[in-house]
GROMACS .gro file of C-alpha atoms in nm:
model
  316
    1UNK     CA    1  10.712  11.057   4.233
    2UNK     CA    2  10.466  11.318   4.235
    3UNK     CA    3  10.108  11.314   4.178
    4UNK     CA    4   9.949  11.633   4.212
    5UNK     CA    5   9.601  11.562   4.137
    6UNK     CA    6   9.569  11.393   4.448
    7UNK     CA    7   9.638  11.685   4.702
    8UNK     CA    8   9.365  11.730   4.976
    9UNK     CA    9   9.289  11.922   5.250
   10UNK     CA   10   9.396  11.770   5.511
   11UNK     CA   11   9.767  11.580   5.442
   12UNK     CA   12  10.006  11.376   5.674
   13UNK     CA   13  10.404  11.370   5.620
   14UNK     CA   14  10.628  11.141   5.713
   15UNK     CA   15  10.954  10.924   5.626
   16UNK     CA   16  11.019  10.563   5.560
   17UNK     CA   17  11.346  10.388   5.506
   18UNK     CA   18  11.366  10.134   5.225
   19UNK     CA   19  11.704   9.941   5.127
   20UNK     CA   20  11.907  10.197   5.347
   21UNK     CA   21  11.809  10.520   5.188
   22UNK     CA   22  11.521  10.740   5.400
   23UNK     CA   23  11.207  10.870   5.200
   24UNK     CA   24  10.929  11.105   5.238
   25UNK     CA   25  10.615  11.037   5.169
   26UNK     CA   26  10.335  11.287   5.140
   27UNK     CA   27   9.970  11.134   5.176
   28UNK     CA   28   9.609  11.227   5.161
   29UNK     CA   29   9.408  11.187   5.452
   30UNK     CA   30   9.100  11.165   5.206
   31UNK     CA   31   9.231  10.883   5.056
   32UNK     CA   32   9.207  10.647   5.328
   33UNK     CA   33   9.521  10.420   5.252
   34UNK     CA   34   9.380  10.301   4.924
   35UNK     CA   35   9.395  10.508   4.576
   36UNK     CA   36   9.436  10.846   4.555
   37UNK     CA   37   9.623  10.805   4.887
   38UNK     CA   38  10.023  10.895   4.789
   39UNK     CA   39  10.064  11.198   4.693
   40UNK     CA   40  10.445  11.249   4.675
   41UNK     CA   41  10.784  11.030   4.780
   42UNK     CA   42  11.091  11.226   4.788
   43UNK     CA   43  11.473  11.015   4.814
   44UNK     CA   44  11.621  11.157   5.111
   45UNK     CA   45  11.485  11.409   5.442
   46UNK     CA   46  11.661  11.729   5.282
   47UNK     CA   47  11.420  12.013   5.296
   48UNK     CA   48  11.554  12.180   5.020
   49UNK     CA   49  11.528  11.876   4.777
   50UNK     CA   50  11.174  11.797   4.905
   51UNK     CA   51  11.073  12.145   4.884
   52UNK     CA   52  11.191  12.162   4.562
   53UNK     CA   53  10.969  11.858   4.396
   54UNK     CA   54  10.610  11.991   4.619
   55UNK     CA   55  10.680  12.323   4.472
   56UNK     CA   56  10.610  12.182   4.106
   57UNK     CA   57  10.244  12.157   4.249
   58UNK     CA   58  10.071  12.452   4.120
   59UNK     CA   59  10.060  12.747   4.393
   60UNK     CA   60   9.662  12.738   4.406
   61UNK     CA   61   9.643  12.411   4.482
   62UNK     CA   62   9.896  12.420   4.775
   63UNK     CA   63   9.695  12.704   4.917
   64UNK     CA   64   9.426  12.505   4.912
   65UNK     CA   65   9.567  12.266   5.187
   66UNK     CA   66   9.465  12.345   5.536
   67UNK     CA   67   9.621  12.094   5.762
   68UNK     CA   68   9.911  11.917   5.756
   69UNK     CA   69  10.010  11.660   6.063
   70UNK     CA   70  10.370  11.564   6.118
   71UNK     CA   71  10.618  11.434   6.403
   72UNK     CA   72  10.899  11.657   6.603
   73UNK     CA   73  11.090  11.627   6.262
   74UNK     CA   74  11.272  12.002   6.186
   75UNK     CA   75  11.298  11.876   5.827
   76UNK     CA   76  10.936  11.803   5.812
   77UNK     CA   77  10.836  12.159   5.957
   78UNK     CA   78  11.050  12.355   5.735
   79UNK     CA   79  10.878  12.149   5.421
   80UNK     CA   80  10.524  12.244   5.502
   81UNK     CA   81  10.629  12.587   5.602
   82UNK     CA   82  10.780  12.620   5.275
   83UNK     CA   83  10.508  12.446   5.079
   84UNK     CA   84  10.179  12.485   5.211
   85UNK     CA   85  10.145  12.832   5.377
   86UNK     CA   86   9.811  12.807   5.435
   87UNK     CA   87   9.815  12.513   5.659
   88UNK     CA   88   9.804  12.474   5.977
   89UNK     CA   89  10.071  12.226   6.131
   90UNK     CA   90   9.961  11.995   6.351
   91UNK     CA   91  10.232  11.776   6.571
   92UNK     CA   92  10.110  11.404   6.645
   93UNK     CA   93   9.998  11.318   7.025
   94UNK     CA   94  10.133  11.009   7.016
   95UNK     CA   95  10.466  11.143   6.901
   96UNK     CA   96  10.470  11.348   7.237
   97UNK     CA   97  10.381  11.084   7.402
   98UNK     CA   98  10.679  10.870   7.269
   99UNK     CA   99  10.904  11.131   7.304
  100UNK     CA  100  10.839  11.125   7.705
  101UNK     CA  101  10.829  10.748   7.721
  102UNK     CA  102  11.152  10.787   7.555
  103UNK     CA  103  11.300  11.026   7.816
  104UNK     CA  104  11.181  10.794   8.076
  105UNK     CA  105  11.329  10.469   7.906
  106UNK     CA  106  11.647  10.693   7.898
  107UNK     CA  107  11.657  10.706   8.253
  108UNK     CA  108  11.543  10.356   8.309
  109UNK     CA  109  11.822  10.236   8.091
  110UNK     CA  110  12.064  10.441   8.396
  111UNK     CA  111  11.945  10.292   8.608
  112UNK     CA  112  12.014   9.949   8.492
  113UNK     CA  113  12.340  10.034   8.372
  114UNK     CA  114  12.425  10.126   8.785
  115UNK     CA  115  12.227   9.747   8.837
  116UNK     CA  116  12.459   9.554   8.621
  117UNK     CA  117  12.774   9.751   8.761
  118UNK     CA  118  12.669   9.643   9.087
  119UNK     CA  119  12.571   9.303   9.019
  120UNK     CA  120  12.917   9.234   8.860
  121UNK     CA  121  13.091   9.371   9.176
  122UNK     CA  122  12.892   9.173   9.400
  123UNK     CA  123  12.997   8.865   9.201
  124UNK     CA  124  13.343   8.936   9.196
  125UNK     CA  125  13.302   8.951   9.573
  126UNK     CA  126  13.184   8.650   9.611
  127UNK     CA  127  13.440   8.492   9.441
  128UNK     CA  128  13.681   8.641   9.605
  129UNK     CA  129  13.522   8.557   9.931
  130UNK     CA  130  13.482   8.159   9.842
  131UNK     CA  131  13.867   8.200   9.675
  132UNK     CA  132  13.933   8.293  10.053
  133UNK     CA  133  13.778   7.965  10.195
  134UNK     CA  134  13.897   7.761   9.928
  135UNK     CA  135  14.234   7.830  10.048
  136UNK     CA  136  14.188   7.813  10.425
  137UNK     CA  137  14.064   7.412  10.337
  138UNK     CA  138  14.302   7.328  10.119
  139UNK     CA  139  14.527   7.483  10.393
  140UNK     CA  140  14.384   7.237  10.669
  141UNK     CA  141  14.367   6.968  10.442
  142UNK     CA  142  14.721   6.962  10.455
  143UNK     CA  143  14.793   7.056  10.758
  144UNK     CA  144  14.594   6.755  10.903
  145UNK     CA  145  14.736   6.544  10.564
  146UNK     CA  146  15.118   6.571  10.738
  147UNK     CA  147  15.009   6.547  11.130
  148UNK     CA  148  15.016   6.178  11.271
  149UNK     CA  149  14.636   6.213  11.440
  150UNK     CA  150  14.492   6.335  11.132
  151UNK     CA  151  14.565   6.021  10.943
  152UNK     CA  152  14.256   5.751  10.853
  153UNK     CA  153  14.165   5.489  11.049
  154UNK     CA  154  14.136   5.136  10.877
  155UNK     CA  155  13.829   5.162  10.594
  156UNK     CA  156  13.708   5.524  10.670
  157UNK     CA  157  13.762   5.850  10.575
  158UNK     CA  158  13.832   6.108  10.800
  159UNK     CA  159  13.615   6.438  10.816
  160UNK     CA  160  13.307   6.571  10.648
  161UNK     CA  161  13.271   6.572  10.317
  162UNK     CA  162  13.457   6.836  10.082
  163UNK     CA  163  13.290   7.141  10.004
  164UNK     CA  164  13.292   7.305   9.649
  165UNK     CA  165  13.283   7.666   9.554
  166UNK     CA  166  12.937   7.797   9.583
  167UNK     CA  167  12.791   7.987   9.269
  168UNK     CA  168  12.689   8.379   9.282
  169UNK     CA  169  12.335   8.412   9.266
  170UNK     CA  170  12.209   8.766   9.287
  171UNK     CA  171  11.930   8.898   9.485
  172UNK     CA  172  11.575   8.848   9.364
  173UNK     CA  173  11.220   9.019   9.424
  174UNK     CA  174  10.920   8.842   9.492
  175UNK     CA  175  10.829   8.772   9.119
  176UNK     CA  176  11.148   8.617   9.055
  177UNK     CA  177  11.332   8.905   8.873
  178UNK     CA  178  11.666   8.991   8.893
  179UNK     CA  179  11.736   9.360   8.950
  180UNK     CA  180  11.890   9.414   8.600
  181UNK     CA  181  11.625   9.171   8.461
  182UNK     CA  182  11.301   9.398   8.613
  183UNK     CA  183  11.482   9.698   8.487
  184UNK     CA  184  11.508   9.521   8.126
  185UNK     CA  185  11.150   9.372   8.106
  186UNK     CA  186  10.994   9.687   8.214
  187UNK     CA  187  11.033   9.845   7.874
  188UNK     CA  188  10.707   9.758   7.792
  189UNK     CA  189  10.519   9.853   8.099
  190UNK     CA  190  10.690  10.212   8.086
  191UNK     CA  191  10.552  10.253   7.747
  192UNK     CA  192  10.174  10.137   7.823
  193UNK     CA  193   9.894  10.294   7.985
  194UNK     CA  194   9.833  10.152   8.335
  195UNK     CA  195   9.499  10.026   8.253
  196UNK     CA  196   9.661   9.775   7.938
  197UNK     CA  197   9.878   9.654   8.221
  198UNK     CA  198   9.887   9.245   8.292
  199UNK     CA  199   9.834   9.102   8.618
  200UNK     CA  200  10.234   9.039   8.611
  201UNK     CA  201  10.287   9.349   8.453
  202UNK     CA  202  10.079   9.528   8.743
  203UNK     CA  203  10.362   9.310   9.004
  204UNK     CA  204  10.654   9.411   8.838
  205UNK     CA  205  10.568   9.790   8.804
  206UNK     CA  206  10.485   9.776   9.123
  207UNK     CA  207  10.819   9.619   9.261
  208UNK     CA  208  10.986   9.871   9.020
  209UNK     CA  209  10.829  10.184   9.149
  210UNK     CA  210  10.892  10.062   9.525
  211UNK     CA  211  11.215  10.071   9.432
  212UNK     CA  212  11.290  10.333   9.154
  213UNK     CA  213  11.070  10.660   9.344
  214UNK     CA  214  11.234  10.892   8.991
  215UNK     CA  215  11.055  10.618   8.767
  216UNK     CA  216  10.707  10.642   8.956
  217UNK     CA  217  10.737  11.009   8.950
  218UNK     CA  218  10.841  10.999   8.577
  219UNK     CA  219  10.586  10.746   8.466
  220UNK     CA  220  10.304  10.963   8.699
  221UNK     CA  221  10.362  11.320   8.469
  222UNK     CA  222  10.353  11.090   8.141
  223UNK     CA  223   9.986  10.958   8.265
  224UNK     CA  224   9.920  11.324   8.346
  225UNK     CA  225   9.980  11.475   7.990
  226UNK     CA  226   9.856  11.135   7.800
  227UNK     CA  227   9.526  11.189   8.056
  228UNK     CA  228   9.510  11.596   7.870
  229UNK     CA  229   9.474  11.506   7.529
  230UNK     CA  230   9.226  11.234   7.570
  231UNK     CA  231   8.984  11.506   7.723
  232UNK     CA  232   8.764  11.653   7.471
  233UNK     CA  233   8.849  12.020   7.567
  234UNK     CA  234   8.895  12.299   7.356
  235UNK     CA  235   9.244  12.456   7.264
  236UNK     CA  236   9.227  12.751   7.521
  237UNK     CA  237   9.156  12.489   7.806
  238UNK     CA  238   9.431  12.239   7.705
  239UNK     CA  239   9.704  12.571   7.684
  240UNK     CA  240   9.618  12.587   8.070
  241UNK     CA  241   9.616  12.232   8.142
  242UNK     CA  242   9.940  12.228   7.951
  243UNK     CA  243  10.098  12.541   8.164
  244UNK     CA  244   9.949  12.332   8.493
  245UNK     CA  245  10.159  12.072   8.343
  246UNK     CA  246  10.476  12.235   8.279
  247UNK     CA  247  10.520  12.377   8.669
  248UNK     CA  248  10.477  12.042   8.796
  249UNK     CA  249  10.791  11.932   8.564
  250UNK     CA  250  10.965  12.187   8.693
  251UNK     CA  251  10.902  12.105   9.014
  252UNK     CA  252  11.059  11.805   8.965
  253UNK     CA  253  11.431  11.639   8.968
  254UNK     CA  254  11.443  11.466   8.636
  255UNK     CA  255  11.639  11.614   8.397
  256UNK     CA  256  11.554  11.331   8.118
  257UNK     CA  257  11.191  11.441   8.158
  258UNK     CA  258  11.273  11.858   8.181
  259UNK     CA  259  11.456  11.813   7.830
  260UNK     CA  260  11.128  11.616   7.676
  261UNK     CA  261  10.920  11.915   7.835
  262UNK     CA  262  11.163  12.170   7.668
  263UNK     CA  263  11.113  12.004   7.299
  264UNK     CA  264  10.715  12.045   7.332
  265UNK     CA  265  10.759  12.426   7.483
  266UNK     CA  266  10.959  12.494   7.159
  267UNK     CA  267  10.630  12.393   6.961
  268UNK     CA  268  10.359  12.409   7.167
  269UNK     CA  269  10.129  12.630   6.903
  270UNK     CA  270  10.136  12.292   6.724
  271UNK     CA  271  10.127  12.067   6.974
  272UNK     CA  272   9.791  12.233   7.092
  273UNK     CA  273   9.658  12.266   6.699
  274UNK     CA  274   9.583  11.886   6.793
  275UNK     CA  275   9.292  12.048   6.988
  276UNK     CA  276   9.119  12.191   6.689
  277UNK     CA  277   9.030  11.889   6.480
  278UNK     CA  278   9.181  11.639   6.678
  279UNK     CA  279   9.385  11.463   6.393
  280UNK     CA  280   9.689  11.248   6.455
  281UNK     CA  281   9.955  11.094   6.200
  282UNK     CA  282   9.794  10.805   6.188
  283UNK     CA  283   9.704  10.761   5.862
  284UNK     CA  284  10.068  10.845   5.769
  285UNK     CA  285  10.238  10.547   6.001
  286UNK     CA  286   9.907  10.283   5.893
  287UNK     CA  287  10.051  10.389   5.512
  288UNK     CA  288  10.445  10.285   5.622
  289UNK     CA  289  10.330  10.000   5.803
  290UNK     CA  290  10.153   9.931   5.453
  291UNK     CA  291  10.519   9.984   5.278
  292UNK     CA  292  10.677   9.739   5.483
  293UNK     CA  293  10.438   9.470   5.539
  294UNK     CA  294  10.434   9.499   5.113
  295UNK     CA  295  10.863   9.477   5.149
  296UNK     CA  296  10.791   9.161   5.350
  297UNK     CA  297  10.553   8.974   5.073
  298UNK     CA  298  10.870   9.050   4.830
  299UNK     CA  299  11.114   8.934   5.079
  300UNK     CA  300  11.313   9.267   5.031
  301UNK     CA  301  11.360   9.489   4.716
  302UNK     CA  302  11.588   9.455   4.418
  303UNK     CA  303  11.420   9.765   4.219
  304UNK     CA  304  11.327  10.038   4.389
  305UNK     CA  305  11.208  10.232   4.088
  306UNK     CA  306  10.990   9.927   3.940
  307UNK     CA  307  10.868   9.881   4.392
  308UNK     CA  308  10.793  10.253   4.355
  309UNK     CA  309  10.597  10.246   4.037
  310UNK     CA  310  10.400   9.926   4.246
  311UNK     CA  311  10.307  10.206   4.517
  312UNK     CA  312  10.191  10.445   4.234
  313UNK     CA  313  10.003  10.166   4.087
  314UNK     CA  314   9.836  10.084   4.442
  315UNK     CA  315   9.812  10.375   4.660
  316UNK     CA  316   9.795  10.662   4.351
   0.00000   0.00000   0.00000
């Protein structure tokens, strides 16, 4: 679908994925997630075949567009490179954001991989161990079974009473949590800001970062970069803050984070662009959430060129 007449200034791109197949959608900031909000959807992420419907737009009115905001996407760069010359690309905060949290959860999910290993061994241990002991009664038990002395006296038994195999049960912190089950459950606090943290949430991080010093260090330059683009500072003064930013990653051991760092160096011009008019992708992931809370009502969709002519109808 494209609709031309509803280009604007300011645009967000972005990709959806209805019944298995991945779309773009173009959208107009001006439109505010009602009409004259879609502006173009594209079947599949191929610049080329993207490029190729947005160029039907006439040339004066792409020229006319003068910022475009977008994820990490390649796909999505190359489009509005191609496209929209004149606009200035702006890469999403929050995406940067996610892409560190991401990093972190990467190493999180290490550690808990080395959690479960070690949990499993210590089991088997155990098993072995009460295996061991198992053996050594049943052992006595017949040893005393066949000597004259160890026989019962008239009514009573003889010895204590038998004792069964004891069950693993792994260590535990002072909230309850299992090693591998902190390391699963703090997903969520990884991925918030300290100050949305529960009063649970509060014990558990700080349990985890007792014991994980690479998390705390992680999670600390995630607060630090989250903590620059929430200052209102121009886009000279977040450039240094950003430099400031990179030595202290490279200062530190964590490779996860170091690669995360690397994918913002590659496109830091837009990265910082945020700095200019401060615009995120926003309206772009409120307009997919839109898509599939409208998939939901249908419960699914059997036509996609009848559910796309529905969008037209609603948001063009």
């Amino acid at each position: 679908m494209l609709l031309a007449g509803n280009l604007s200034e300011y645009c967000s791109i972005d990709e959806t994925q209805i019944c298995g197949e991945v779309y773009v959608f173009l959208t107009s900031k001006a439109g505010h997630g009602m009409k004259k909000t879609l502006i173009a959807s594209v079947k599949g992420t191929k610049a080329e075949t993207v490029s190729a419907i947005l160029l039907k737009i006439p040339k004066e009115e792409r020229e006319k567009v003068r910022e475009v905001t977008m994820d990490f996407s390649d796909s999505m760069y190359s489009i509005v490179k191609t496209c929209f010359p004149n606009a200035t690309i702006v890469i999403d905060c929050f995406h940067i954001v996610q892409r560190l949290c991401e990093a972190l959860d990467e190493m999180r999910l290490g550690f808990k991989r080395l959690a479960v290993t070690k949990t499993k061994k210590e089991a088997a241990e155990h098993n072995q161990r009460e295996d061991e002991k198992a053996r050594k009664r049943k052992y006595n038990r017949e040893w005393y079974a066949s000597h004259k002395a160890s026989k019962n006296v008239k009514g009573k038994k003889r010895g204590r009473k038998r004792i069964r195999k004891r069950k693993f049960k792994p260590q535990t912190f002072s909230n309850g949590d299992t090693r591998v089950e902190l390391l699963t459950r703090a997903r969520t606090i990884l991925y918030k800001s300290g100050e949305k943290w529960g009063k649970n949430q509060k014990t558990r991080a700080k349990i985890l970062f007792d014991n994980y010093e690479k998390l705390r260090e992680g999670y600390s330059l995630i607060c630090k970069i989250r903590s620059i683009f929430q200052k209102n500072i121009t886009k000279g003064q977040a450039k240094g803050e950003l430099h400031s930013w990179y030595k202290e990653v490279a200062d530190c051991t964590i490779r996860e984070i170091k690669s995360a760092r690397d994918c913002i160096k590659a496109k830091e011009e837009e990265v910082l662009n945020y700095f200019i008019n401060r615009h995120t992708n926003a309206s772009a992931e409120s307009f997919n959430s839109k898509i599939k809370g409208f998939k939901a009502q249908l419960h699914g969709v059997a036509d996609i060129p009848f559910f796309m002519y529905r969008l037209c109808t609603i948001f063009g």
